[in-house]
Amino acid sequence: KAGRNISIFLEATRLIFRHAFETLNLNRIYGGSISRELVSLMCRTLGCKEEGVGRKEIFKNGKYHDSYRYSILREEFSFEQ
């Protein structure tokens, strides 16, 4: 089930990126997560680049967590997928 959820997440994200670049004419999309695994997945499968780490930036469940940032440029996105 987890694999299916990841596949759905990646396909939805790919469609959002495509809409952002083709319809909204954006040049850059960026985001972040406290999950290094999620950012790594975005970079491996969608072509995002990791931009950096916000050290102890997010307070959640009683403790501080690092924030991992990523982005993708229009020229880096593969429209054929």
Short mmCIF file of C-alpha atoms in Angstrom, two decimals:
data_model
loop_
_atom_site.label_atom_id
_atom_site.label_comp_id
_atom_site.label_asym_id
_atom_site.label_seq_id
_atom_site.Cartn_x
_atom_site.Cartn_y
_atom_site.Cartn_z
CA LYS A 1 0.00 0.00 0.00
CA ALA A 2 2.81 2.45 0.81
CA GLY A 3 4.29 1.94 -2.67
CA ARG A 4 0.97 2.76 -4.27
CA ASN A 5 0.62 5.90 -2.17
CA ILE A 6 4.09 7.03 -3.21
CA SER A 7 3.25 6.40 -6.88
CA ILE A 8 0.08 8.48 -6.56
CA PHE A 9 1.98 11.26 -4.77
CA LEU A 10 4.68 11.37 -7.46
CA GLU A 11 2.16 11.37 -10.33
CA ALA A 12 0.13 14.15 -8.69
CA THR A 13 3.29 16.19 -8.09
CA ARG A 14 4.41 15.66 -11.69
CA LEU A 15 1.03 16.94 -12.93
CA ILE A 16 1.22 19.97 -10.63
CA PHE A 17 4.72 20.76 -11.89
CA ARG A 18 3.58 20.41 -15.51
CA HIS A 19 0.62 22.75 -14.90
CA ALA A 20 2.84 25.26 -13.10
CA PHE A 21 5.40 25.37 -15.92
CA GLU A 22 3.09 25.10 -18.95
CA THR A 23 -0.05 26.93 -17.87
CA LEU A 24 1.09 29.32 -15.16
CA ASN A 25 4.42 29.99 -16.91
CA LEU A 26 6.43 29.67 -13.70
CA ASN A 27 10.20 29.34 -13.91
CA ARG A 28 10.89 27.84 -10.47
CA ILE A 29 9.01 25.70 -7.96
CA TYR A 30 10.34 25.19 -4.46
CA GLY A 31 9.31 23.42 -1.29
CA GLY A 32 10.53 21.90 1.89
CA SER A 33 9.98 19.09 4.34
CA ILE A 34 11.22 17.84 7.68
CA SER A 35 11.62 14.47 5.97
CA ARG A 36 15.00 14.03 4.29
CA GLU A 37 13.59 10.87 2.67
CA LEU A 38 10.80 12.83 0.96
CA VAL A 39 13.21 15.41 -0.43
CA SER A 40 15.54 12.65 -1.60
CA LEU A 41 12.62 10.97 -3.37
CA MET A 42 11.64 14.26 -5.06
CA CYS A 43 15.21 14.76 -6.25
CA ARG A 44 15.66 11.19 -7.51
CA THR A 45 12.36 10.82 -9.33
CA LEU A 46 11.27 14.31 -10.38
CA GLY A 47 14.57 16.07 -11.00
CA CYS A 48 14.44 18.46 -8.04
CA LYS A 49 17.67 19.76 -6.53
CA GLU A 50 18.29 19.91 -2.80
CA GLU A 51 19.02 23.53 -1.88
CA GLY A 52 19.89 23.33 1.75
CA VAL A 53 18.95 22.70 5.32
CA GLY A 54 17.26 25.04 7.77
CA ARG A 55 18.76 23.83 11.03
CA LYS A 56 16.22 23.26 13.84
CA GLU A 57 13.75 25.40 11.89
CA ILE A 58 10.43 23.62 12.56
CA PHE A 59 8.92 22.98 15.98
CA LYS A 60 6.74 19.84 15.93
CA ASN A 61 5.66 17.37 18.61
CA GLY A 62 7.63 19.11 21.33
CA LYS A 63 11.00 19.33 19.56
CA TYR A 64 12.80 21.18 16.79
CA HIS A 65 13.49 19.55 13.42
CA ASP A 66 15.69 20.45 10.49
CA SER A 67 13.92 21.58 7.31
CA TYR A 68 15.20 20.27 3.96
CA ARG A 69 14.62 22.53 0.95
CA TYR A 70 14.41 21.60 -2.71
CA SER A 71 13.53 23.27 -6.02
CA ILE A 72 13.17 22.60 -9.71
CA LEU A 73 13.52 24.96 -12.67
CA ARG A 74 11.47 24.78 -15.85
CA GLU A 75 14.61 23.83 -17.81
CA GLU A 76 15.24 20.88 -15.45
CA PHE A 77 11.73 19.42 -15.65
CA SER A 78 11.10 16.56 -18.08
CA PHE A 79 7.79 17.20 -19.89
CA GLU A 80 7.90 13.77 -21.59
CA GLN A 81 7.01 11.82 -18.44
#
